[in-house]
Short mmCIF file of C-alpha atoms and ligand atoms in Angstrom, two decimals:
data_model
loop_
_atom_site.label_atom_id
_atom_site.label_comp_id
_atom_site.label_asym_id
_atom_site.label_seq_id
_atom_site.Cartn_x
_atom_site.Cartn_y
_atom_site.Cartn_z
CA UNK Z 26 90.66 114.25 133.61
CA UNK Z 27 89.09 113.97 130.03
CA UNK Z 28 90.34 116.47 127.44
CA UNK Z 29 88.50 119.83 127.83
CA UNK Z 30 86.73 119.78 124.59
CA UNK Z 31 85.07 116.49 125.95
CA UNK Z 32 82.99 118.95 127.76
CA UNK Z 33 79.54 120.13 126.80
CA UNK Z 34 78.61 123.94 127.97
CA UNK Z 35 77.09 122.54 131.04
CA UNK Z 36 79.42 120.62 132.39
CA UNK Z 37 81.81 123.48 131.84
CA UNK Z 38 79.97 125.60 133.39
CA UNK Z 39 79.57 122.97 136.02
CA UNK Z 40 82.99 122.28 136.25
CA UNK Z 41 83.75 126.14 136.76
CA UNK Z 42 81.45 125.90 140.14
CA UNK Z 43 81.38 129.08 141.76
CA UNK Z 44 82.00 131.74 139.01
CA UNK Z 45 80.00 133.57 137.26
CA UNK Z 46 78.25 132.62 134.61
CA UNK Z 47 79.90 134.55 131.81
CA UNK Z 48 83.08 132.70 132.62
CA UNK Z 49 81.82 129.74 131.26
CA UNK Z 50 80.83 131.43 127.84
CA UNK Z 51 84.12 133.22 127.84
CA UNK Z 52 85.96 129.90 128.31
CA UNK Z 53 83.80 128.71 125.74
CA UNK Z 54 84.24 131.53 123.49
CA UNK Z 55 88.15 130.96 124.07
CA UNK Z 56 89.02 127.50 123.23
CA UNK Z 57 86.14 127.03 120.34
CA UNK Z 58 85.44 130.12 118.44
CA UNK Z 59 89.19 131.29 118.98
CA UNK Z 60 90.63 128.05 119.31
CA UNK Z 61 92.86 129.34 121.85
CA UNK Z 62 95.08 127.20 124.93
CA UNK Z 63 93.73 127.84 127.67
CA UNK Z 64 96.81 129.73 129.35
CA UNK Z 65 95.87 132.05 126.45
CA UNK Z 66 92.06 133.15 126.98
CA UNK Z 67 93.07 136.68 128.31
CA UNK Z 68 89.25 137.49 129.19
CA UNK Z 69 89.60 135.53 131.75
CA UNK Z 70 91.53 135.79 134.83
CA UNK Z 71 94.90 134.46 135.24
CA UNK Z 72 94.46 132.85 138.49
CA UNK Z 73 91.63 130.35 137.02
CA UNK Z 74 93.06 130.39 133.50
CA UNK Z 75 95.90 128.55 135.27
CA UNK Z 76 94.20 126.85 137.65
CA UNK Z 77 92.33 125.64 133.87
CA UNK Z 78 95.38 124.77 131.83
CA UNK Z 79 96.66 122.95 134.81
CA UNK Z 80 93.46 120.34 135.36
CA UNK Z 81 93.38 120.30 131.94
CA UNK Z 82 96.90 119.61 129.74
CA UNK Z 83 96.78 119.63 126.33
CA UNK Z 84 96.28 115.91 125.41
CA UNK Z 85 99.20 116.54 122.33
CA UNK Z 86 102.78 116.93 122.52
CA UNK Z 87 104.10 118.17 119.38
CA UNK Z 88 107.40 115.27 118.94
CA UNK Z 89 107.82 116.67 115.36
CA UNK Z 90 107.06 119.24 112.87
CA UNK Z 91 107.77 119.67 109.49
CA UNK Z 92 106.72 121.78 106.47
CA UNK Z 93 107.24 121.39 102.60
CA UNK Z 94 105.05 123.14 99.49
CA UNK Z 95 106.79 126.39 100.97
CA UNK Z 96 104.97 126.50 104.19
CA UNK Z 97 101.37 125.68 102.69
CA UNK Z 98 101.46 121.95 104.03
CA UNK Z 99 102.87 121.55 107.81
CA UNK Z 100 102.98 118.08 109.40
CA UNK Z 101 102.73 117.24 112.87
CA UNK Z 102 103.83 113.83 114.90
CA UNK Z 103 101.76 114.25 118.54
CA UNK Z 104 103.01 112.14 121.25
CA UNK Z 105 100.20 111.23 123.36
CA UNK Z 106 100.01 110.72 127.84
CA UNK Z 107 100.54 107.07 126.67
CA UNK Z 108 103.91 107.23 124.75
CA UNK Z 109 101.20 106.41 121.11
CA UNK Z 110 102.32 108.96 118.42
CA UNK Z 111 100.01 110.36 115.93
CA UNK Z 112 100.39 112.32 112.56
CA UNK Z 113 98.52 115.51 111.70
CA UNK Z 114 98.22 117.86 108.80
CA UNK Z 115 97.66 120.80 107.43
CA UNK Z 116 97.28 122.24 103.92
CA UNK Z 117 96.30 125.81 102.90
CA UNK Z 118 95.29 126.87 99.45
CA UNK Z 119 93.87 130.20 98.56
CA UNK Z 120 90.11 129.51 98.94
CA UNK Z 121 90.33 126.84 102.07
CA UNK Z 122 92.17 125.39 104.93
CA UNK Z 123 92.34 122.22 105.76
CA UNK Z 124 93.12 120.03 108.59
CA UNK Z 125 93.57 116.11 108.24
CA UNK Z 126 93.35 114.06 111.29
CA UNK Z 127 93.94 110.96 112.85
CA UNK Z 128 91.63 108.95 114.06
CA UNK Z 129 93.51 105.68 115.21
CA UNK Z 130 97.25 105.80 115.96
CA UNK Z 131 98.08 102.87 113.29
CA UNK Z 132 95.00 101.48 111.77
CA UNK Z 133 94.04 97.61 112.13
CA UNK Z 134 92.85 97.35 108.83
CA UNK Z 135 96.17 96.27 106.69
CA UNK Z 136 95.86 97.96 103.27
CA UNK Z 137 99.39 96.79 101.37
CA UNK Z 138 99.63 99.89 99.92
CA UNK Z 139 99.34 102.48 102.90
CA UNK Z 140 102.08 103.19 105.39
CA UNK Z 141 99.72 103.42 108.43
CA UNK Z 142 98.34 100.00 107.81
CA UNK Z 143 101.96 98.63 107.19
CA UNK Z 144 102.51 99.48 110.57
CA UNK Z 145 99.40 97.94 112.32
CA UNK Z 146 97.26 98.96 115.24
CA UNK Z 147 98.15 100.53 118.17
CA UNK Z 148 94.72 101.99 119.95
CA UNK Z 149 91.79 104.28 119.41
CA UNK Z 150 91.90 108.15 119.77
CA UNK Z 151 89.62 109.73 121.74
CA UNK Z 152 87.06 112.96 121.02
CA UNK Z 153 89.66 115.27 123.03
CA UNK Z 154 92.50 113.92 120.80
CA UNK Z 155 90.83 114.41 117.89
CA UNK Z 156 89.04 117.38 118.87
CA UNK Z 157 92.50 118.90 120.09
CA UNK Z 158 94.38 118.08 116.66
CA UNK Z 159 91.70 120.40 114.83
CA UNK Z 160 92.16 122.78 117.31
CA UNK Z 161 95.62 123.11 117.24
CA UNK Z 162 95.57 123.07 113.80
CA UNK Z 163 93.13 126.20 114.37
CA UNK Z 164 95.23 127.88 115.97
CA UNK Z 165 98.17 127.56 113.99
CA UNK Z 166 96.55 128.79 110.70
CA UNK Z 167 95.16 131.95 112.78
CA UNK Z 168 94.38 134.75 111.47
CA UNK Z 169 93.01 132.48 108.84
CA UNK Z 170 89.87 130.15 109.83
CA UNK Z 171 90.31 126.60 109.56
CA UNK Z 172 87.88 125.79 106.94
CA UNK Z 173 87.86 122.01 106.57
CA UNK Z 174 88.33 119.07 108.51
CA UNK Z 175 88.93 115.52 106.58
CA UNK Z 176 88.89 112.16 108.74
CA UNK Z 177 91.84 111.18 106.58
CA UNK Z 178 95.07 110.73 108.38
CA UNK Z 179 96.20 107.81 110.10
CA UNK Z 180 92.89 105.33 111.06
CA UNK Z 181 89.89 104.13 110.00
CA UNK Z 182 87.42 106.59 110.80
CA UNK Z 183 84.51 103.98 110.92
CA UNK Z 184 86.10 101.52 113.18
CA UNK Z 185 86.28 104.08 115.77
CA UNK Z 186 82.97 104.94 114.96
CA UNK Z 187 81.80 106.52 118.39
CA UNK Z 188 84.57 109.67 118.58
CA UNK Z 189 83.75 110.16 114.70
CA UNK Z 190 80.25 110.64 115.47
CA UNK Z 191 81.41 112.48 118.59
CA UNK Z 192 83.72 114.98 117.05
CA UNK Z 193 81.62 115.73 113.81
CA UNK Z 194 78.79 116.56 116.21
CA UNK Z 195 80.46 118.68 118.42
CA UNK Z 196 82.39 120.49 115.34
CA UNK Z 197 79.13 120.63 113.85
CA UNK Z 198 77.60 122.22 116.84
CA UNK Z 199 80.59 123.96 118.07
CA UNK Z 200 82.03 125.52 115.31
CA UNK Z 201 79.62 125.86 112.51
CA UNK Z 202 80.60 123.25 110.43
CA UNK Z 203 78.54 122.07 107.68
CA UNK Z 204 78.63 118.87 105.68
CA UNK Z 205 80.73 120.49 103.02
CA UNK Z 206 83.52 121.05 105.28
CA UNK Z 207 83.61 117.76 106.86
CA UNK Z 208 84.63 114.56 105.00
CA UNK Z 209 84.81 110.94 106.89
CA UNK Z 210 86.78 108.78 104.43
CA UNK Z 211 86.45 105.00 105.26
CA UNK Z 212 88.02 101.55 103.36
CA UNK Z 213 84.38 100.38 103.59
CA UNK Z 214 82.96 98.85 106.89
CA UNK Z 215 79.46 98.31 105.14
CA UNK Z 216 77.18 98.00 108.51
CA UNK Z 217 79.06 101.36 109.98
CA UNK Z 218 78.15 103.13 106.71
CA UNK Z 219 74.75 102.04 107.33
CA UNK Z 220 74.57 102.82 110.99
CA UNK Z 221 76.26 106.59 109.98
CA UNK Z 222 73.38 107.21 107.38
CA UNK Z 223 70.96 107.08 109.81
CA UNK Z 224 73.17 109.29 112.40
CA UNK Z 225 71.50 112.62 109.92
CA UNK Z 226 74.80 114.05 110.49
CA UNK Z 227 75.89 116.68 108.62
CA UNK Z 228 79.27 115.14 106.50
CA UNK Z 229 80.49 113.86 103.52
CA UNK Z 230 81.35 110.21 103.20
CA UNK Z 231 84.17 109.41 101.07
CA UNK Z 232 84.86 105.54 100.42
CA UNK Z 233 88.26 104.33 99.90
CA UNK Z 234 87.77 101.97 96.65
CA UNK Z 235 91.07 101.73 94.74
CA UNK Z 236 89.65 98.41 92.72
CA UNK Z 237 85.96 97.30 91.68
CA UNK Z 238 86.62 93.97 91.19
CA UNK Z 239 86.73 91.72 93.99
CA UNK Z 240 89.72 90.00 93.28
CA UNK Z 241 92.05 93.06 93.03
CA UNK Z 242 90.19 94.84 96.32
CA UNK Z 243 90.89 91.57 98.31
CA UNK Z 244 94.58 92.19 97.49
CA UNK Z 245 94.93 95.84 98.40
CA UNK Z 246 92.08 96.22 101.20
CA UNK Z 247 91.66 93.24 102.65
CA UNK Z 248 89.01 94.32 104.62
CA UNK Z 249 87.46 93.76 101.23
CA UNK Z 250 87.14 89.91 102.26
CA UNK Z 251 84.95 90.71 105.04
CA UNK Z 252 82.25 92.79 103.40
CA UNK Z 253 82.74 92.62 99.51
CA UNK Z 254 82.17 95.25 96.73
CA UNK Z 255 78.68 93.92 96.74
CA UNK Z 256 78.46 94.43 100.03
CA UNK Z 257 79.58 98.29 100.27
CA UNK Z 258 77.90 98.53 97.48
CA UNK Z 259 74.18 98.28 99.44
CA UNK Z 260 75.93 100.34 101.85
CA UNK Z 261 76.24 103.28 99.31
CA UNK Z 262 73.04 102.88 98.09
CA UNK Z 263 71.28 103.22 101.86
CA UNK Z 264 73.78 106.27 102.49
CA UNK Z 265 72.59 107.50 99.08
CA UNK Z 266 68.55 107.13 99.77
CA UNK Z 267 69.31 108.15 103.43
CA UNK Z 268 71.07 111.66 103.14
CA UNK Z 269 70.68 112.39 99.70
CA UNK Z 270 73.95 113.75 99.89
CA UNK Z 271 76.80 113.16 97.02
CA UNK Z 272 79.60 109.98 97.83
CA UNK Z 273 82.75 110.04 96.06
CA UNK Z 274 85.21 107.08 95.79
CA UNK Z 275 88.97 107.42 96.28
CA UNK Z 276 91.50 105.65 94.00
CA UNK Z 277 94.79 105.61 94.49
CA UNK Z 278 96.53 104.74 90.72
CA UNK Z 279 99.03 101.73 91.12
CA UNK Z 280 101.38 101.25 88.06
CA UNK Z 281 99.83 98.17 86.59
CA UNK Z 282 97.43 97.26 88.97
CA UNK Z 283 94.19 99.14 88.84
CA UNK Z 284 95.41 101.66 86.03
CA UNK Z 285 94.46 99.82 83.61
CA UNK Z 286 91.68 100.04 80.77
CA UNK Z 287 89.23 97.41 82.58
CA UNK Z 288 90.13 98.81 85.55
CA UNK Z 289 88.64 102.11 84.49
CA UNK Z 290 85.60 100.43 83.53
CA UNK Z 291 84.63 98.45 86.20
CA UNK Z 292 85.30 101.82 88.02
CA UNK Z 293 82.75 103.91 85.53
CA UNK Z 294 80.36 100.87 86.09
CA UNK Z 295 80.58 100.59 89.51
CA UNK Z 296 80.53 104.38 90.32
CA UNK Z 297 77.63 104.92 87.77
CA UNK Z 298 74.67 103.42 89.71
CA UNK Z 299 75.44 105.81 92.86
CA UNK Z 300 76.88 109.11 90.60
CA UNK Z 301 79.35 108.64 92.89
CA UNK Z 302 82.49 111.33 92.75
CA UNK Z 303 86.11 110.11 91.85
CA UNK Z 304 89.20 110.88 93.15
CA UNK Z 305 92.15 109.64 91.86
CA UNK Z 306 95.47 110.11 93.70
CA UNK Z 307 98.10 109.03 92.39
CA UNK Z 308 99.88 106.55 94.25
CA UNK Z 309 102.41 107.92 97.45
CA UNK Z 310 105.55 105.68 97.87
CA UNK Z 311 105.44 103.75 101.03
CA UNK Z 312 108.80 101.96 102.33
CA UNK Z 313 106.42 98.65 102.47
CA UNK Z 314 105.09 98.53 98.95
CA UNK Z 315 107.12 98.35 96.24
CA UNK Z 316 105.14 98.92 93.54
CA UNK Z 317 105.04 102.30 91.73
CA UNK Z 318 102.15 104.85 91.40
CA UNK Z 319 100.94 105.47 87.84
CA UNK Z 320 102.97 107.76 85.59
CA UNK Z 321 101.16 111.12 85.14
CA UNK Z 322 100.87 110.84 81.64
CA UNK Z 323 98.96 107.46 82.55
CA UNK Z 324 96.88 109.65 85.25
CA UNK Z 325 95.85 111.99 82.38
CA UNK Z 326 94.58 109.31 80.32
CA UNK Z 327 92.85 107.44 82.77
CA UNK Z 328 90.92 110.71 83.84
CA UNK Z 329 90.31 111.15 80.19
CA UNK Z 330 88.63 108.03 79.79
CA UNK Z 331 86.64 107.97 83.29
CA UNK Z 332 85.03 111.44 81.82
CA UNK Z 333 84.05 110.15 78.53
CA UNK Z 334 82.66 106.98 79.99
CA UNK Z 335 80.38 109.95 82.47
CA UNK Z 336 82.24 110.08 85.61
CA UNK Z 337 82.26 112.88 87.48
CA UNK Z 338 86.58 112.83 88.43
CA UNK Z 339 88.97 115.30 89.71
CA UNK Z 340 93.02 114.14 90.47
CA UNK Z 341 94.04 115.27 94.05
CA UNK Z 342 97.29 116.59 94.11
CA UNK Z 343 99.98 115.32 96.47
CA UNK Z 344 100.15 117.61 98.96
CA UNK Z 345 103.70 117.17 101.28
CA UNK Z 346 105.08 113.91 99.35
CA UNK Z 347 108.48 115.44 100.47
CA UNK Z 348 107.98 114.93 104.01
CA UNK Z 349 105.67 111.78 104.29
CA UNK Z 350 102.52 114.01 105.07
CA UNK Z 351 100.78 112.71 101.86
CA UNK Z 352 97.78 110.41 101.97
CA UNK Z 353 98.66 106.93 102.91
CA UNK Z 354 102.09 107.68 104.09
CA UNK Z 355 101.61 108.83 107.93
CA UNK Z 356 103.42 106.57 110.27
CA UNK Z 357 104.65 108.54 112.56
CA UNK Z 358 108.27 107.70 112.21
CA UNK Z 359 110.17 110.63 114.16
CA UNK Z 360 113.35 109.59 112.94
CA UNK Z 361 114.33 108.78 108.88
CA UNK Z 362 113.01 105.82 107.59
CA UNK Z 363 114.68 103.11 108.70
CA UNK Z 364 112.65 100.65 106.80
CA UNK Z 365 113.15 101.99 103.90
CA UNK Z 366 117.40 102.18 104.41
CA UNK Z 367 116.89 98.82 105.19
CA UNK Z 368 115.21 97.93 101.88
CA UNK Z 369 117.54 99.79 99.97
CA UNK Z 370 120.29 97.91 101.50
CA UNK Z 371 119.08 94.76 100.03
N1 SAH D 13 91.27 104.69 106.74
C1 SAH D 13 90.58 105.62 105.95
C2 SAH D 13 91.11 107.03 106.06
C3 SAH D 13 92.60 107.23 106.07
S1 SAH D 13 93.50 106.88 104.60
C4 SAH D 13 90.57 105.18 104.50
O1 SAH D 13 91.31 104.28 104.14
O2 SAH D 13 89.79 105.73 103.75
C5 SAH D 13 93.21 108.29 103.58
C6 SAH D 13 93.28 107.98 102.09
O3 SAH D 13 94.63 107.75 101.64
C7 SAH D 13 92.49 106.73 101.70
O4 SAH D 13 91.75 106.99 100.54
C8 SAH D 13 93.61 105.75 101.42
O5 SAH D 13 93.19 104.70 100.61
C9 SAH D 13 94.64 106.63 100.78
N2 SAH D 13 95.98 106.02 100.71
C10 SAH D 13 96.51 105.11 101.54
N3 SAH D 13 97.78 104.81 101.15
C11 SAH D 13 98.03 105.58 100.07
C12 SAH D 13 99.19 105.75 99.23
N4 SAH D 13 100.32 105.09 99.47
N5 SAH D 13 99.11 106.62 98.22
C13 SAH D 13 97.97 107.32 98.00
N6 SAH D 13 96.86 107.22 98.75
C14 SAH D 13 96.89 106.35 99.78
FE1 SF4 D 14 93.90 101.94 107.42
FE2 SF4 D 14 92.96 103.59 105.52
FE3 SF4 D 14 95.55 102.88 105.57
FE4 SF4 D 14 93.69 101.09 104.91
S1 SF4 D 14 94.21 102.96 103.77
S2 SF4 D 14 95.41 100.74 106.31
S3 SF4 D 14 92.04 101.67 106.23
S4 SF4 D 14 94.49 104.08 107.09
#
């Protein structure tokens, strides 16, 4: 049985046969508006609300949790029916909420710097997984509203391009969410960019840069070989001229590698032509990469001198560093980093 949010109002209401008809919208009403379990829709009786939660079991078993930033950033590891595991996370801050999901468990794509790709590919996630890590982020921040989802966790968004499309339409649909609340971040698969611009979805694209040279990109994303900054380049443009709709570029500073003062102009150059957004982040230690993010004092600078040179540029902060939620560093290791013992012990 596919994951309950895999359904569309008719086939629930299909699937619900005989009852009435407000059943369906009260199921409906249940697990998207509330983002309640099933087991918990009280409107509904508790002979089919069981009969419910039994055909359909929550496709996520919590393995781990964690918190850090006093409670505001929470970190899930979901074991799925397969025995794959899968991080999720969520960050509040006074104005939002925001959940950051997987969208592969392990990603094929092999950035060096990025803990997920250090630990390779093991399959797609499908819409109910995805769909069900939003919603269970949902209903953990209750009695806030979840505010924002960001494709962002562990996965490359674009490679599993039919559940992205799948899940931003149904959030879209479903819950109300606009493009400002939804942000697909990819390393740069130029044709799916392409193919998502003419989707008309409503989302925000954010490309994973990190160097604008080719020679430095092939190093750190070496998807980079494959379709070059040339390449994604056309692919910004045709998202640009498609959905008229702002792209940023995220950079994740590396002590010495693409901090430096021609890095940060081949950045202004390249970001100029598509007023693209910047995000730095400074870099997240990974137990594979041994080289160290950028100082902050560095960070400062280099944000400084994007601004003069006209780039739009904010610094993300690094939300749950203490407990490997941070960007690039979801492997969903349950147990303490064995990798990186084994480095030290070197
Ligand atoms: N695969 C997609 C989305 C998941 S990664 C992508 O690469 O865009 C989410 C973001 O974290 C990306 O911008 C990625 O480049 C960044 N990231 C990966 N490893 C990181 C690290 N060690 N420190 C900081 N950011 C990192
Ligand atoms: Fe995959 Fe993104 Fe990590 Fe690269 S940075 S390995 S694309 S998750």
């Amino acid at each position: 049985m596919p994951s309950i949010y895999e359904l569309d109002p008719a086939a629930l209401a299909a699937h619900l046969g005989d009852e009435p008809r407000y059943r369906a919208e009260q199921v409906w009403r249940g697990l998207w508006d509330e983002g309640l379990a099933l087991g918990d829709i009280t409107t509904v009786p508790t002979g089919l609300r069981r009969r419910l939660a039994e055909e359909f079991p929550s496709a996520l078993e919590v393995a781990n949790d964690v918190a850090s930033d006093l409670g505001a950033t929470r970190k899930w590891v979901f074991r799925l029916h397969d025995g794959a595991t899968i991080e999720t996370v969520l960050m509040s801050y006074a104005d939002r909420v925001t959940v950051c999901v997987s969208s592969q468990a392990g990603c094929a794509m092999g950035c060096t710097f990025c803990a997920t790709g250090q630990a390779g590919f093991t399959r797609h996630l499908s819409v109910g997984e995805v769909v069900e890590q939003v919603m269970f982020a949902a209903r953990y921040a209750a009695p806030r509203r979840l505010s924002n989802v960001v494709f962002m966790g562990m996965g490359e968004p674009l490679a599993n391009y039919r559940v992205t499309v799948g899940v931003v339409r149904r959030l879209h649909e479903y819950r109300a969410m606009s493009a400002r609340h939804l942000t697909v971040s990819t390393v740069g698969v130029a044709p799916a960019i392409e193919r998502l611009a003419d989707e008309g979805l409503p989302l925000t694209l954010a490309v994973s840069l990190h160097a604008a040279n080719n020679e430095t990109r092939d190093e750190l994303v070496p998807l980079n070989r494959r379709y070059p900054l040339e390449r994604l380049y056309a692919a910004c443009e045709r998202w640009l001229a498609t959905t008229s709709r702002r792209l940023s570029f995220e950079w994740a500073l590396i002590d010495g590698v693409n901090d430096t003062d021609r890095a940060m102009h081949e950045l202004a150059d390249y970001a100029a032509g598509l007023r693209a957004h910047v995000n730095l982040i400074p870099l997240n230690p990974t137990p594979g990469y041994l080289v160290r993010g950028t100082r902050s004092s560095r960070v400062h600078e280099f944000r400084l001198g994007l601004e003069e040179l006209g780039v739009n540029v904010t610094v993300r902060n690094t939300r749950g560093r203490s407990i490997d939620a941070a960007c690039g560093q979801l492997a969903a290791v349950t147990n303490a980093h064995p990798t990186r013992v084994t480095l030290r012990a070197r």
